[in-house]
Coordinates of C-alpha atoms and ligand atoms in Angstrom, one line a residue:
M1 CA 0.0 0.0 0.0
Y2 CA 1.3 3.5 -0.9
G3 CA 0.5 6.8 0.8
T4 CA -2.1 8.9 -0.8
M5 CA -0.1 12.1 -0.9
Q6 CA 0.9 14.0 -4.0
D7 CA 4.3 13.2 -5.4
V8 CA 5.7 16.7 -6.1
P9 CA 9.4 16.7 -7.0
L10 CA 11.5 18.7 -4.6
L11 CA 13.2 21.2 -7.0
V12 CA 15.4 24.3 -6.7
S13 CA 12.9 26.1 -9.0
R14 CA 10.3 25.7 -6.2
I15 CA 12.6 27.3 -3.7
L16 CA 13.3 30.1 -6.2
E17 CA 9.6 30.8 -6.9
H18 CA 8.7 30.7 -3.3
G19 CA 11.4 33.2 -2.3
R20 CA 10.7 35.6 -5.1
T21 CA 6.9 35.8 -4.4
I22 CA 6.3 35.1 -0.7
H23 CA 9.5 36.7 0.4
G24 CA 9.9 39.2 -2.4
R25 CA 10.8 42.1 -0.1
S26 CA 13.8 40.3 1.5
T27 CA 17.1 41.5 0.3
V28 CA 20.6 40.5 -0.8
T29 CA 23.1 43.2 0.1
T30 CA 26.5 43.0 -1.6
W31 CA 29.4 44.9 -0.1
T32 CA 31.1 47.1 -2.8
G33 CA 33.9 48.8 -0.7
E34 CA 32.2 52.1 -1.4
Q35 CA 30.0 54.1 0.8
E36 CA 26.8 52.4 -0.2
P37 CA 26.5 48.7 -0.6
H38 CA 24.4 47.3 -3.5
R39 CA 20.9 46.0 -2.6
R40 CA 18.6 43.8 -4.6
T41 CA 15.3 42.3 -3.4
F42 CA 14.4 38.6 -3.7
A43 CA 11.8 39.6 -6.2
E44 CA 14.4 41.3 -8.4
I45 CA 16.8 38.3 -7.9
G46 CA 14.0 36.0 -9.1
D47 CA 13.3 38.1 -12.1
R48 CA 17.0 38.3 -13.0
A49 CA 17.4 34.5 -12.5
A50 CA 14.7 33.9 -15.1
Q51 CA 16.4 36.4 -17.4
L52 CA 19.7 34.6 -16.9
A53 CA 18.1 31.2 -17.7
H54 CA 16.6 32.6 -20.9
A55 CA 20.0 34.0 -21.9
L56 CA 21.9 30.8 -21.1
R57 CA 19.4 28.7 -23.1
D58 CA 18.7 31.0 -26.0
E59 CA 22.0 32.8 -26.5
L60 CA 24.6 30.4 -25.2
G61 CA 22.8 27.1 -26.1
V62 CA 22.9 25.7 -22.5
T63 CA 20.9 22.4 -22.4
P64 CA 19.7 20.4 -19.4
G65 CA 22.5 18.4 -17.9
S66 CA 25.3 20.8 -19.0
A67 CA 27.7 21.9 -16.3
L68 CA 28.4 25.6 -15.8
G69 CA 31.3 26.8 -13.7
T70 CA 31.1 29.9 -11.5
L71 CA 34.3 31.7 -10.5
M72 CA 32.7 34.2 -8.2
W73 CA 32.7 35.8 -4.8
N74 CA 29.7 35.9 -2.6
N75 CA 27.4 38.4 -4.2
A76 CA 23.9 38.9 -5.7
E77 CA 24.9 37.7 -9.2
H78 CA 26.3 34.5 -7.7
V79 CA 22.9 33.9 -5.9
E80 CA 21.1 34.4 -9.3
A81 CA 23.4 31.8 -10.8
Y82 CA 22.7 29.5 -7.8
L83 CA 19.0 29.6 -8.5
A84 CA 18.8 29.9 -12.3
I85 CA 21.2 27.2 -13.4
P86 CA 19.8 24.2 -11.4
S87 CA 16.2 25.5 -12.0
M88 CA 16.6 25.3 -15.8
G89 CA 18.0 21.8 -15.5
A90 CA 21.7 22.6 -15.9
V91 CA 24.4 22.0 -13.2
L92 CA 25.9 24.7 -11.1
H93 CA 29.6 24.0 -10.6
T94 CA 31.2 26.3 -8.1
L95 CA 34.9 26.8 -8.6
N96 CA 37.2 27.3 -5.6
L97 CA 39.2 30.4 -6.5
R98 CA 41.9 29.6 -4.0
L99 CA 42.9 26.3 -5.6
P100 CA 46.2 26.1 -7.4
A101 CA 45.9 26.7 -11.2
E102 CA 46.5 23.1 -12.2
Q103 CA 43.8 21.8 -9.8
L104 CA 41.3 24.3 -11.2
V105 CA 42.1 23.2 -14.7
W106 CA 41.7 19.6 -13.8
I107 CA 38.4 20.2 -12.2
V108 CA 36.9 22.3 -15.0
N109 CA 38.0 19.7 -17.5
H110 CA 36.7 16.8 -15.4
A111 CA 33.3 18.5 -15.0
D112 CA 33.3 19.4 -18.7
D113 CA 32.1 23.0 -18.0
K114 CA 30.7 24.6 -21.1
V115 CA 30.3 28.1 -19.7
V116 CA 32.2 29.9 -16.9
L117 CA 30.5 32.8 -15.1
A118 CA 33.2 35.0 -13.6
N119 CA 33.6 38.1 -11.6
G120 CA 35.6 40.8 -13.3
S121 CA 38.0 41.0 -10.3
L122 CA 38.9 37.3 -10.9
L123 CA 39.8 37.6 -14.6
P124 CA 43.6 37.7 -13.7
L125 CA 43.1 34.2 -12.3
L126 CA 40.8 32.9 -15.1
A127 CA 42.6 34.3 -18.2
P128 CA 45.8 32.2 -18.0
L129 CA 43.7 29.0 -17.4
L130 CA 41.4 29.4 -20.5
P131 CA 43.9 28.0 -23.0
H132 CA 43.8 24.8 -21.0
L133 CA 40.0 24.6 -20.8
P134 CA 38.9 23.2 -24.2
S135 CA 35.3 22.6 -23.1
V136 CA 34.6 26.2 -22.1
E137 CA 32.8 27.9 -25.0
H138 CA 31.6 31.1 -23.2
V139 CA 32.7 33.3 -20.4
V140 CA 30.1 35.6 -18.8
V141 CA 31.6 38.5 -16.8
S142 CA 30.0 40.5 -14.0
G143 CA 31.2 43.3 -11.8
P144 CA 34.3 45.5 -12.0
G145 CA 37.5 44.2 -13.6
D146 CA 39.7 44.5 -16.7
R147 CA 37.9 42.7 -19.6
S148 CA 40.9 43.2 -21.9
L149 CA 42.6 40.3 -20.1
L150 CA 40.4 38.0 -22.1
D151 CA 41.3 39.5 -25.5
G152 CA 42.4 37.0 -28.1
L153 CA 41.3 34.0 -26.0
A154 CA 39.1 31.3 -27.5
P155 CA 35.8 31.5 -25.6
T156 CA 33.2 34.1 -26.6
V157 CA 33.0 36.7 -23.9
H158 CA 29.7 38.2 -22.7
E159 CA 28.8 41.0 -20.3
Y160 CA 26.4 39.6 -17.6
E161 CA 24.2 42.7 -17.5
E162 CA 24.0 43.1 -21.3
L163 CA 23.3 39.4 -21.7
I164 CA 20.3 39.3 -19.4
A165 CA 18.9 42.8 -20.2
G166 CA 15.4 42.9 -21.7
R167 CA 14.7 39.2 -21.5
P168 CA 11.5 37.8 -20.0
T169 CA 11.3 37.8 -16.2
S170 CA 9.6 34.5 -15.9
Y171 CA 10.6 31.1 -17.1
A172 CA 8.7 27.8 -17.5
W173 CA 11.0 25.9 -15.2
P174 CA 11.1 22.2 -16.3
E175 CA 9.5 19.6 -14.1
L176 CA 12.7 17.6 -13.5
D177 CA 13.3 14.4 -11.7
E178 CA 14.2 15.5 -8.2
R179 CA 17.1 13.1 -8.1
S180 CA 18.8 14.9 -11.1
A181 CA 22.0 16.8 -10.6
A182 CA 21.6 20.4 -9.5
A183 CA 25.1 21.4 -8.3
M184 CA 28.5 20.1 -7.9
C185 CA 31.5 20.9 -5.7
Y186 CA 34.9 19.2 -5.7
T187 CA 36.6 18.3 -2.5
S188 CA 39.8 20.2 -1.7
G189 CA 41.8 17.1 -2.7
T190 CA 44.6 17.0 -0.1
T191 CA 45.4 13.5 -1.5
G192 CA 45.0 12.4 -5.0
D193 CA 42.8 14.1 -7.6
P194 CA 39.9 16.2 -6.3
K195 CA 36.6 14.4 -6.1
G196 CA 33.3 15.7 -7.4
V197 CA 30.3 15.6 -5.2
V198 CA 27.0 16.1 -7.1
Y199 CA 24.1 17.5 -5.1
S200 CA 20.6 16.6 -6.4
H201 CA 17.5 18.9 -6.3
R202 CA 16.1 16.6 -3.6
S203 CA 19.2 16.7 -1.4
I204 CA 19.4 20.5 -1.7
Y205 CA 15.7 20.9 -0.8
L206 CA 15.9 18.6 2.2
H207 CA 19.2 20.1 3.4
S208 CA 17.7 23.6 3.1
M209 CA 14.8 22.6 5.3
Q210 CA 17.2 21.2 7.9
V211 CA 19.4 24.4 7.9
N212 CA 16.2 26.3 8.6
M213 CA 15.1 24.2 11.5
A214 CA 15.3 25.9 14.9
E215 CA 17.7 23.2 16.1
S216 CA 20.0 24.1 13.3
M217 CA 20.4 27.8 12.2
G218 CA 16.7 28.5 12.7
L219 CA 16.6 31.9 10.9
T220 CA 13.5 33.8 9.7
D221 CA 12.7 36.8 7.6
K222 CA 13.5 39.0 10.7
D223 CA 17.1 37.9 10.3
T224 CA 20.0 39.0 8.2
T225 CA 22.8 36.5 7.7
L226 CA 26.4 37.6 6.9
V227 CA 27.5 34.8 4.5
V228 CA 31.3 34.8 4.9
V229 CA 31.7 31.1 4.1
P230 CA 32.3 31.2 0.3
Q231 CA 29.7 30.2 -2.2
F232 CA 32.4 28.1 -3.7
H233 CA 32.8 26.1 -0.5
V234 CA 29.9 23.5 -0.1
N235 CA 27.2 25.9 -1.3
A236 CA 28.0 28.5 1.4
W237 CA 26.7 25.9 3.9
G238 CA 23.4 25.8 2.1
L239 CA 22.5 29.4 3.0
P240 CA 21.6 30.8 -0.5
H241 CA 19.0 28.1 -0.9
A242 CA 17.8 28.0 2.7
T243 CA 17.3 31.8 2.9
F244 CA 15.1 31.8 -0.2
M245 CA 12.8 29.3 1.7
T246 CA 12.3 31.5 4.7
G247 CA 13.1 35.1 3.5
V248 CA 16.3 35.6 5.5
N249 CA 18.1 38.7 4.2
M250 CA 21.6 38.0 3.0
L251 CA 24.7 40.2 3.5
M252 CA 27.4 39.3 1.0
P253 CA 31.0 40.4 1.5
D254 CA 32.0 39.9 -2.2
R255 CA 35.9 40.1 -2.1
F256 CA 36.1 42.1 1.1
L257 CA 36.9 39.2 3.4
Q258 CA 39.6 40.9 5.5
P259 CA 38.9 41.5 9.2
A260 CA 38.6 45.4 8.9
P261 CA 35.9 45.4 6.2
L262 CA 34.0 42.6 7.9
A263 CA 33.9 44.5 11.1
E264 CA 32.7 47.5 9.3
M265 CA 30.0 45.5 7.5
I266 CA 28.8 44.1 10.8
E267 CA 28.7 47.5 12.5
R268 CA 26.9 49.2 9.7
E269 CA 24.5 46.5 8.4
R270 CA 23.9 44.9 11.8
P271 CA 23.4 41.2 10.7
T272 CA 21.8 39.0 13.3
H273 CA 23.7 35.9 12.2
A274 CA 26.9 35.0 10.4
A275 CA 28.6 31.9 9.1
A276 CA 32.4 31.3 8.7
V277 CA 35.4 29.1 9.5
P278 CA 37.3 29.7 12.8
T279 CA 40.2 31.5 11.0
I280 CA 37.8 34.3 10.0
W281 CA 36.6 34.6 13.6
Q282 CA 40.2 34.6 15.0
G283 CA 41.1 37.4 12.6
L284 CA 38.0 39.4 13.5
L285 CA 38.7 39.0 17.2
A286 CA 42.2 40.4 16.8
E287 CA 40.7 43.3 14.8
V288 CA 38.0 44.2 17.3
T289 CA 40.5 43.8 20.2
A290 CA 42.8 46.4 18.6
K291 CA 40.0 48.6 17.4
P292 CA 36.7 48.0 19.3
R293 CA 33.6 47.7 17.1
D294 CA 30.0 47.0 17.8
L295 CA 29.2 43.3 17.0
S296 CA 26.2 43.2 19.3
S297 CA 23.7 42.7 16.5
M298 CA 24.9 39.1 15.9
A299 CA 22.8 37.0 18.1
S300 CA 24.2 33.8 16.8
V301 CA 27.1 32.7 14.6
T302 CA 27.6 29.4 13.0
I303 CA 31.3 28.3 13.1
G304 CA 32.5 25.1 11.5
G305 CA 34.7 23.7 8.7
A306 CA 37.4 23.2 11.3
A307 CA 37.5 22.7 15.1
C308 CA 36.5 25.8 17.1
P309 CA 38.9 26.3 20.0
P310 CA 36.8 26.7 23.2
S311 CA 38.9 29.8 24.0
L312 CA 37.6 31.5 20.9
M313 CA 34.0 30.7 21.9
E314 CA 34.7 32.2 25.3
A315 CA 36.2 35.3 23.9
Y316 CA 33.1 35.9 21.7
D317 CA 30.8 35.1 24.7
K318 CA 32.4 38.1 26.3
L319 CA 31.5 40.3 23.3
G320 CA 27.9 39.1 23.5
V321 CA 28.2 37.0 20.4
R322 CA 27.3 33.3 20.7
L323 CA 29.2 30.9 18.5
C324 CA 27.5 27.7 17.6
H325 CA 29.8 24.9 16.5
A326 CA 28.8 22.9 13.4
W327 CA 30.5 19.9 11.7
G328 CA 30.2 19.0 8.0
M329 CA 31.9 18.1 4.8
T330 CA 31.6 18.8 1.1
E331 CA 30.2 15.2 1.0
T332 CA 27.5 16.1 3.6
S333 CA 26.0 19.2 1.9
P334 CA 27.5 20.2 4.6
L335 CA 25.2 20.2 7.6
G336 CA 26.1 17.1 9.7
T337 CA 25.8 18.3 13.3
M338 CA 25.2 21.6 15.3
S339 CA 26.0 22.1 18.9
N340 CA 22.8 23.6 20.3
P341 CA 22.6 22.2 23.8
P342 CA 19.6 20.3 25.1
A343 CA 16.8 22.3 26.8
G344 CA 16.6 23.1 30.5
L345 CA 20.3 23.7 31.3
T346 CA 22.1 26.5 33.0
D347 CA 24.9 28.4 31.1
E348 CA 27.4 26.4 33.0
Q349 CA 25.7 23.1 32.2
E350 CA 25.4 24.1 28.5
W351 CA 29.1 24.7 28.1
P352 CA 30.3 21.1 27.7
Y353 CA 27.7 20.6 25.0
R354 CA 28.5 23.9 23.2
I355 CA 32.2 22.9 22.7
T356 CA 31.3 19.6 21.1
Q357 CA 30.8 19.4 17.3
G358 CA 27.1 19.0 18.1
R359 CA 24.3 16.5 17.7
F360 CA 23.0 14.9 14.6
P361 CA 19.7 16.0 13.1
A362 CA 17.0 13.5 12.1
G363 CA 18.3 13.3 8.6
V364 CA 21.8 12.2 9.5
E365 CA 22.4 8.8 10.9
A366 CA 25.8 8.2 12.5
R367 CA 28.0 5.3 13.7
L368 CA 31.5 4.9 15.0
V369 CA 33.8 2.3 13.6
G370 CA 36.8 0.9 15.5
P371 CA 40.1 -0.1 13.9
G372 CA 39.0 -3.7 13.4
G373 CA 35.7 -2.6 11.7
E374 CA 33.7 -3.1 14.9
H375 CA 30.9 -0.7 15.8
L376 CA 31.6 1.2 18.9
P377 CA 29.1 2.3 21.6
W378 CA 27.9 5.9 22.1
D379 CA 29.4 6.2 25.5
G380 CA 31.4 9.5 25.2
E381 CA 34.6 7.4 25.5
S382 CA 35.0 4.9 22.7
A383 CA 36.8 6.7 19.9
G384 CA 36.4 5.5 16.3
E385 CA 36.0 6.8 12.7
L386 CA 32.7 8.5 12.1
E387 CA 30.5 7.1 9.3
V388 CA 27.2 8.8 8.3
R389 CA 24.3 8.3 5.9
G390 CA 21.3 10.3 5.0
A391 CA 19.4 12.0 2.2
W392 CA 21.9 14.8 1.8
I393 CA 25.1 12.7 2.2
A394 CA 27.1 11.6 -0.8
G395 CA 26.8 8.0 -1.8
A396 CA 29.5 8.2 -4.6
Y397 CA 31.8 10.7 -6.4
Y398 CA 31.3 11.9 -9.9
G399 CA 33.1 9.8 -12.4
G400 CA 33.3 12.3 -15.3
A401 CA 31.1 12.8 -18.4
D402 CA 31.7 9.2 -19.7
G403 CA 32.7 7.5 -16.5
E404 CA 30.8 5.6 -13.8
D405 CA 30.3 7.0 -10.3
L406 CA 33.2 6.3 -8.1
R407 CA 32.9 4.5 -4.7
P408 CA 36.5 4.2 -3.4
E409 CA 36.7 1.7 -0.5
D410 CA 38.4 4.2 1.8
K411 CA 35.5 6.6 1.4
F412 CA 32.4 4.3 1.3
S413 CA 31.6 1.3 3.4
E414 CA 30.3 -1.9 1.8
D415 CA 26.8 -1.0 2.9
G416 CA 27.0 2.5 1.5
W417 CA 27.8 4.7 4.5
L418 CA 30.2 7.6 4.0
K419 CA 33.5 7.1 5.8
T420 CA 34.2 10.6 7.0
G421 CA 37.9 10.2 7.9
D422 CA 37.1 12.0 11.2
V423 CA 37.8 10.4 14.5
G424 CA 35.9 11.1 17.6
V425 CA 33.5 10.0 20.3
I426 CA 29.7 10.3 20.6
S427 CA 27.8 10.7 23.9
A428 CA 24.8 8.7 24.8
D429 CA 22.6 11.7 23.8
G430 CA 24.1 11.9 20.4
Y431 CA 26.7 14.7 20.7
L432 CA 29.8 14.3 18.6
T433 CA 33.3 15.3 19.8
L434 CA 36.0 15.1 17.2
T435 CA 39.5 14.4 18.3
D436 CA 41.2 14.3 15.0
R437 CA 41.3 13.5 11.3
A438 CA 42.1 9.8 11.0
K439 CA 45.4 10.8 9.2
D440 CA 46.3 13.4 11.9
V441 CA 45.9 11.2 14.9
I442 CA 49.2 10.9 16.8
K443 CA 50.0 7.2 17.6
S444 CA 52.4 7.3 20.5
G445 CA 53.5 3.9 22.0
G446 CA 50.2 2.3 21.0
E447 CA 48.0 5.1 22.5
W448 CA 46.3 7.8 20.5
I449 CA 47.0 11.5 21.3
S450 CA 44.5 14.0 20.0
S451 CA 46.2 16.9 18.2
V452 CA 43.0 18.9 18.5
D453 CA 43.0 18.6 22.4
L454 CA 46.6 19.9 22.5
E455 CA 45.8 22.7 20.1
N456 CA 42.7 23.8 22.0
A457 CA 44.7 23.8 25.3
L458 CA 47.5 25.8 23.7
M459 CA 45.2 28.3 22.1
A460 CA 43.8 29.1 25.5
H461 CA 47.2 30.6 26.6
P462 CA 47.1 34.4 26.5
D463 CA 50.4 34.6 24.5
V464 CA 49.2 32.2 21.8
A465 CA 47.4 33.4 18.6
E466 CA 47.2 30.0 16.9
A467 CA 48.7 26.5 17.4
A468 CA 48.9 23.4 15.2
V469 CA 50.1 20.0 16.5
V470 CA 51.2 17.3 14.2
A471 CA 52.6 13.8 14.5
V472 CA 56.3 13.4 13.8
P473 CA 58.3 10.1 13.8
D474 CA 60.0 9.1 17.0
E475 CA 62.4 6.2 17.5
K476 CA 61.1 5.2 20.9
W477 CA 57.4 5.8 20.7
G478 CA 56.7 5.6 16.9
E479 CA 55.2 9.0 16.8
R480 CA 55.2 12.0 19.1
P481 CA 53.5 15.4 18.9
L482 CA 55.3 18.5 17.5
A483 CA 53.8 21.8 18.7
T484 CA 54.0 24.6 16.3
V485 CA 52.9 27.9 17.8
V486 CA 52.1 31.4 16.5
L487 CA 52.6 34.0 19.2
K488 CA 50.5 37.1 19.6
E489 CA 52.2 40.4 18.8
G490 CA 54.7 41.4 21.4
A491 CA 54.8 38.0 23.1
T492 CA 58.1 36.0 23.5
A493 CA 58.5 32.3 23.4
D494 CA 58.8 30.5 26.7
Y495 CA 58.4 26.9 25.8
A496 CA 58.7 25.6 29.4
A497 CA 55.9 27.9 30.5
L498 CA 53.7 26.8 27.6
R499 CA 54.4 23.2 28.5
T500 CA 53.5 23.8 32.2
F501 CA 50.3 25.5 31.0
L502 CA 49.4 22.5 28.8
A503 CA 50.0 20.1 31.7
Q504 CA 46.9 21.6 33.4
S505 CA 44.7 20.2 30.8
V506 CA 46.3 17.1 29.2
A507 CA 48.0 14.0 30.6
K508 CA 51.7 14.2 31.2
W509 CA 52.6 11.5 28.6
Q510 CA 50.8 13.6 25.9
L511 CA 52.9 16.7 26.4
P512 CA 55.0 17.6 23.4
E513 CA 58.8 17.5 23.6
R514 CA 59.3 19.2 20.3
W515 CA 58.4 22.9 19.9
T516 CA 58.7 25.6 17.3
I517 CA 57.5 29.1 16.7
I518 CA 56.1 29.8 13.2
P519 CA 54.9 33.1 11.7
A520 CA 51.5 31.6 10.7
V521 CA 49.9 28.2 10.5
P522 CA 49.8 27.1 6.8
K523 CA 46.2 27.1 5.6
T524 CA 44.3 25.1 2.9
S525 CA 42.3 26.8 0.1
V526 CA 39.3 27.0 2.4
G527 CA 41.1 28.3 5.5
K528 CA 41.8 25.1 7.4
F529 CA 45.1 24.2 9.1
D530 CA 47.2 22.5 6.4
K531 CA 49.0 19.9 8.5
K532 CA 50.6 18.1 5.6
V533 CA 52.7 21.3 4.9
I534 CA 53.9 21.3 8.5
R535 CA 54.8 17.6 8.4
R536 CA 56.7 18.2 5.2
Q537 CA 58.5 21.3 6.6
Y538 CA 59.6 19.2 9.6
A539 CA 60.7 16.3 7.4
D540 CA 62.7 18.7 5.2
G541 CA 64.4 20.2 8.3
E542 CA 62.9 23.6 7.6
L543 CA 61.7 24.2 11.1
D544 CA 63.8 25.4 14.0
I545 CA 63.0 22.8 16.7
T546 CA 63.5 23.3 20.4
Q547 CA 63.6 20.0 22.3
L548 CA 62.4 20.1 26.0
Ligands
AMP1 P1 35.6 20.1 3.5 O1 34.9 19.0 2.8 O2 36.7 20.8 2.8 O3 34.6 21.0 4.1 O4 36.2 19.4 4.8 C1 35.5 18.6 5.7 C2 36.3 18.3 6.9 O5 36.5 19.5 7.7 C3 35.7 17.3 7.9 O6 35.8 16.0 7.5 C4 36.5 17.6 9.2 O7 37.7 17.0 9.2 C5 36.7 19.1 9.1 N1 35.7 19.8 9.9 C6 34.5 20.4 9.5 N2 33.9 20.9 10.5 C7 34.6 20.7 11.6 C8 34.4 20.9 13.0 N3 33.4 21.6 13.5 N4 35.4 20.5 13.9 C9 36.5 19.8 13.4 N5 36.7 19.5 12.1 C10 35.7 19.9 11.2

């Protein structure tokens, strides 16, 4: 027996039409670096998305299933592309503008992008790549920047505004299969080739609903969210779609991602929410400590993509800004957990929950797997690799235009769960605490040492701006931790004092013997600690090590 309910496909076009009509007055504000930012309503964005779809189909010959790359900052035009491209049946492929040139070339060729939409300010990055991108027939440029950089290159160049001008402001969006591809994003590819995750209309729709739930970000049309997390990094955590469902206003920083303009944006536009990786919040904290700014409008902030040091959360608590920790991956759309504490607790009782990665929503099932493949209990103590499954979790990677989907054994279990590569514990009430990436765990004399615990403890020291701990080979123990520390301005290194400080929060046998001061922790293209660089620097003898 089947249910008697209507079978309406869950499509991005439905999100778009809902936002442009029911929430037509909500706005997308894009920072321009000038006195007045640029504002556009959801109704205008909806009209322009339809115009863009007409232009792409009628002028550029885009057909359902074609992939279109976007090399863009967070701004209104990028939101238009986010809505128009999937709605017309094509596939939005966001390109990470911080990737090395050869990886970008590999990714565009693998996805077989026919068109690239680019911001003018990114043409210096795009132009030298184009001779290596045979599939790209058209480049559509929006915003300020030197167009002459594209002179003499093969693709036809179009001006975004000219291309969409005068076209109809409604479009008969096709009634697609909800499982068809809507968007794709390649993982950062720290090992091997980057891997393409292809989001479906259905997964985006369901994920957006979860983002909007009160137990997740829980925003409404009374809110404005400052979307710092790039649109090229896991769909800006789903915000451009989720906001169109509920009318949340968006504040888009475009290319102004440095702490000073971010602080100014917050003070002037008074967003109630923001989303970004810890590095951004560290930078903003240093900025507002040196030059106080009013951040009080931000009732809540979603912080994720890398572990949030508890000391950072405490520092923002003091500024009246509540950070809420979230965990996710490109493969998980990304919302996997959020650390809203259970009801009925005092501030003090909430704290241990807030510093976890958070609990799983109904759409994400989780299990912990031990080294021998055994399933571990949720007792807050048994540490294993996290595996997840759910309607917005990848079940495979894109195999290319002619290839089959890829299900590498190290990424997917035999029964189809995603192996996250993250190691941690889960409490009986479903809160996840990550202790490491599987490849970053320090295995010392048969015991595991958590690099994240050591980093968090070090970053709580008043002289320490940032700290990264990696495993280095050790004759006696197999591996031992190496502490690399970035000092705050004006502080001097006193390793013995740092070690004594660490001893207050971790077991004695876990204390690092090897220490070094570095000017900055190397970061990946999406702002996470890049530990493989530190391990390589150590192996190559580039670091000045002090042994205690
Ligand atoms: P990406 O696919 O580039 O977004 O990277 C996903 C990885 O980032 C995860 O597998 C984790 O290792 C890491 N990550 C994301 N969020 C957190 C978090 N809240 N705490 C610790 N690590 C995180």
